[in-house]
Amino acid sequence: MKKNGRKLLPLLLILFLFCRPFAVQGADELQKEIALGQKVSADVEKQWERVADPALCARLNMALNRMVPYLSRPLPYEVRVVREDMVNAFSLPGGIVYFTTGMLNFLRSDAEIAAILAHELIHADKRHVMIQAARSSKISLAALVLLIASHGSAGPMILTSLAQVAVTNSYSRDLEREADKEGLKVLIRAGYPPSAMVTSLEAMIHDQLKRPYVDPGVFMTHPELTERVEYIVREARDAGFPIRRKKALNLLRSSIRENDDGTICLFIDETKIWSLPRKPDSEKLLAAAAEKIDEYLQMETPPYEIQVISVGGKNALRIGPSIVAREPLPEGSEPLDAMRSAIVASLGEARQKHQGAKYLH
């Protein structure tokens, strides 16, 4: 018994070192994980050309720097770009996150980029690639680490397995869900709209419907994308953040423009909503209407919530609970019915640009 007990001591020590909480990991363990990630990244960059665009790197690093304070481990987090048309993003052990150029072209705002980055940072922060590779190999995480550290014949095979798990995002349901939920928290704490995580996934759903037989890495996720959207919406609402998609999508943006014909106009995106003669009070009226539109006209607003109603015997245009404009109108301006029709049209155009959403959520 004593002899067998002595044989078990090294294994117990390994289990203690690699399965204890991340918060008490030693510096040596972190350095080994970082070195492992660098080895995998070298293989990734043999396959894909790394993009060194200073402006793009600065844009990504700005989002990264806003999120790092909310991660749990002191890794040298880094975000890189590789030239590849496939829509994908993935993370490696040690904190390196990759975006393909296809993914960056697919996303429509800095907020959506931040949402994908937050998700991938959680995969790195929680060591999901290592955990998933161990599960796929049907061994413990401690055994996986030992195989890598031993520099034996299994090492290259394990490195290939790690890269495959990372690039294809082939995580199990619990790991994917954790990356979504914890990533959402990081996204909110970093000051980004939580809707960005929803809109980016909705866009993927719509793209997947257009190309049902394409199986790029970012779509190889469990649970399904639609299920992920549903529980992210619930998480955001439970945290007191109702989903408002337009900020993440850069849509339904109001602007005031002067025309050469002596009028001043209110636009929503590129749709003209209201035109007034250029008079001292015109800009003030349009600015007040634009402020109400920015607050109350959302992608989620049902068209029936945009109405011309009677208030005190005069007509008024209402969006949700707010009066946007009311009679008497300045001489030469369009009637409120025309303004309502233009607003409904602009809402339809915005929704047409983002077709993956179920706005009744």
CSV table of C-alpha atoms in Angstrom, one decimal, residues 189-328:
chain,number,residue,atom,x,y,z
A,189,ARG,CA,-18.7,46.5,-18.2
A,190,ALA,CA,-16.5,47.7,-21.0
A,191,GLY,CA,-19.2,50.2,-22.0
A,192,TYR,CA,-20.5,48.5,-25.2
A,193,PRO,CA,-24.2,47.9,-25.9
A,194,PRO,CA,-25.2,44.3,-25.1
A,195,SER,CA,-27.3,44.3,-28.2
A,196,ALA,CA,-24.1,43.9,-30.2
A,197,MET,CA,-23.7,40.3,-29.1
A,198,VAL,CA,-27.3,39.7,-30.3
A,199,THR,CA,-27.0,41.5,-33.7
A,200,SER,CA,-23.7,39.8,-34.6
A,201,LEU,CA,-25.2,36.3,-34.0
A,202,GLU,CA,-28.4,37.3,-35.8
A,203,ALA,CA,-26.4,38.3,-38.8
A,204,MET,CA,-24.7,34.9,-38.7
A,205,ILE,CA,-28.1,33.2,-38.6
A,206,HIS,CA,-29.2,35.1,-41.7
A,207,ASP,CA,-26.0,34.3,-43.5
A,208,GLN,CA,-26.2,30.7,-42.6
A,209,LEU,CA,-29.7,30.5,-44.0
A,210,LYS,CA,-28.4,31.9,-47.3
A,211,ARG,CA,-25.6,29.4,-47.4
A,212,PRO,CA,-27.0,26.3,-45.6
A,213,TYR,CA,-24.3,23.9,-46.9
A,214,VAL,CA,-21.3,26.0,-45.9
A,215,ASP,CA,-19.7,25.0,-42.6
A,216,PRO,CA,-17.2,27.6,-41.6
A,217,GLY,CA,-15.6,27.5,-38.2
A,218,VAL,CA,-17.6,30.2,-36.5
A,219,PHE,CA,-20.8,28.3,-37.2
A,220,MET,CA,-19.6,25.1,-35.7
A,221,THR,CA,-21.0,26.0,-32.3
A,222,HIS,CA,-23.2,24.3,-29.8
A,223,PRO,CA,-25.8,25.2,-28.7
A,224,GLU,CA,-27.3,26.5,-32.0
A,225,LEU,CA,-27.1,30.2,-32.9
A,226,THR,CA,-30.8,30.8,-32.4
A,227,GLU,CA,-30.7,29.3,-28.9
A,228,ARG,CA,-27.7,31.4,-28.1
A,229,VAL,CA,-29.5,34.6,-29.1
A,230,GLU,CA,-32.5,33.6,-26.9
A,231,TYR,CA,-30.5,33.1,-23.7
A,232,ILE,CA,-28.3,36.2,-24.4
A,233,VAL,CA,-31.4,38.3,-24.7
A,234,ARG,CA,-32.7,36.9,-21.4
A,235,GLU,CA,-29.4,37.5,-19.7
A,236,ALA,CA,-29.2,41.1,-20.9
A,237,ARG,CA,-32.8,41.8,-19.8
A,238,ASP,CA,-32.3,40.2,-16.4
A,239,ALA,CA,-29.3,42.4,-15.9
A,240,GLY,CA,-31.5,45.5,-16.7
A,241,PHE,CA,-30.3,46.0,-20.3
A,242,PRO,CA,-33.2,45.7,-22.8
A,243,ILE,CA,-32.0,44.9,-26.3
A,244,ARG,CA,-31.8,48.0,-28.5
A,245,ARG,CA,-30.2,47.0,-31.7
A,246,LYS,CA,-29.8,50.2,-33.6
A,247,LYS,CA,-26.7,51.5,-31.8
A,248,ALA,CA,-24.9,48.2,-32.5
A,249,LEU,CA,-26.0,48.3,-36.1
A,250,ASN,CA,-25.4,52.1,-36.7
A,251,LEU,CA,-28.9,52.3,-38.1
A,252,LEU,CA,-31.9,54.7,-37.6
A,253,ARG,CA,-29.5,57.6,-37.1
A,254,SER,CA,-31.0,61.0,-37.4
A,255,SER,CA,-29.3,64.0,-39.0
A,256,ILE,CA,-30.3,67.5,-40.0
A,257,ARG,CA,-29.2,68.9,-43.4
A,258,GLU,CA,-29.7,72.1,-45.2
A,259,ASN,CA,-30.7,72.1,-48.9
A,260,ASP,CA,-29.9,74.6,-51.6
A,261,ASP,CA,-33.7,75.2,-52.2
A,262,GLY,CA,-34.1,77.1,-49.0
A,263,THR,CA,-35.3,74.2,-46.8
A,264,ILE,CA,-33.8,72.3,-43.9
A,265,CYS,CA,-34.5,68.6,-43.6
A,266,LEU,CA,-34.6,65.9,-41.0
A,267,PHE,CA,-33.2,62.5,-42.2
A,268,ILE,CA,-33.2,59.0,-40.7
A,269,ASP,CA,-30.3,57.3,-42.3
A,270,GLU,CA,-30.8,58.3,-45.9
A,271,THR,CA,-34.5,58.8,-45.8
A,272,LYS,CA,-35.9,62.3,-45.6
A,273,ILE,CA,-38.5,62.5,-42.8
A,274,TRP,CA,-39.4,66.1,-42.5
A,275,SER,CA,-38.7,69.3,-44.4
A,276,LEU,CA,-39.2,72.8,-43.2
A,277,PRO,CA,-38.6,76.3,-44.7
A,278,ARG,CA,-35.4,77.8,-43.5
A,279,LYS,CA,-36.6,80.0,-40.7
A,280,PRO,CA,-35.2,80.9,-37.2
A,281,ASP,CA,-37.2,78.2,-35.4
A,282,SER,CA,-36.9,75.5,-38.0
A,283,GLU,CA,-33.6,74.0,-36.8
A,284,LYS,CA,-34.9,74.1,-33.2
A,285,LEU,CA,-38.0,72.1,-34.2
A,286,LEU,CA,-36.1,69.6,-36.2
A,287,ALA,CA,-33.5,69.1,-33.4
A,288,ALA,CA,-36.3,68.5,-30.9
A,289,ALA,CA,-37.9,65.9,-33.2
A,290,ALA,CA,-34.5,64.3,-33.9
A,291,GLU,CA,-33.8,63.9,-30.1
A,292,LYS,CA,-37.1,62.1,-29.6
A,293,ILE,CA,-36.5,59.9,-32.6
A,294,ASP,CA,-33.1,58.9,-31.4
A,295,GLU,CA,-34.5,57.9,-28.0
A,296,TYR,CA,-37.8,56.3,-28.9
A,297,LEU,CA,-37.5,55.0,-32.5
A,298,GLN,CA,-35.8,51.6,-32.2
A,299,MET,CA,-35.4,48.6,-34.4
A,300,GLU,CA,-37.8,46.9,-32.1
A,301,THR,CA,-40.5,49.6,-32.4
A,302,PRO,CA,-43.6,48.0,-34.0
A,303,PRO,CA,-45.0,50.3,-36.8
A,304,TYR,CA,-48.3,50.6,-35.0
A,305,GLU,CA,-46.5,52.5,-32.2
A,306,ILE,CA,-45.8,55.2,-34.8
A,307,GLN,CA,-49.2,57.1,-35.0
A,308,VAL,CA,-50.8,60.4,-35.8
A,309,ILE,CA,-53.2,61.0,-32.9
A,310,SER,CA,-55.4,63.8,-31.7
A,311,VAL,CA,-54.2,65.8,-28.7
A,312,GLY,CA,-56.4,68.7,-27.5
A,313,GLY,CA,-58.2,68.9,-30.8
A,314,LYS,CA,-54.8,69.1,-32.8
A,315,ASN,CA,-53.0,66.3,-34.6
A,316,ALA,CA,-49.7,65.1,-33.1
A,317,LEU,CA,-47.1,62.5,-34.2
A,318,ARG,CA,-46.4,59.9,-31.5
A,319,ILE,CA,-43.6,57.3,-31.4
A,320,GLY,CA,-44.2,55.0,-28.4
A,321,PRO,CA,-44.9,57.3,-25.4
A,322,SER,CA,-43.4,60.4,-26.8
A,323,ILE,CA,-44.9,63.2,-29.0
A,324,VAL,CA,-42.3,64.0,-31.7
A,325,ALA,CA,-44.2,66.8,-33.5
A,326,ARG,CA,-47.5,68.5,-33.3
A,327,GLU,CA,-49.8,71.0,-35.0
A,328,PRO,CA,-49.7,73.9,-35.7
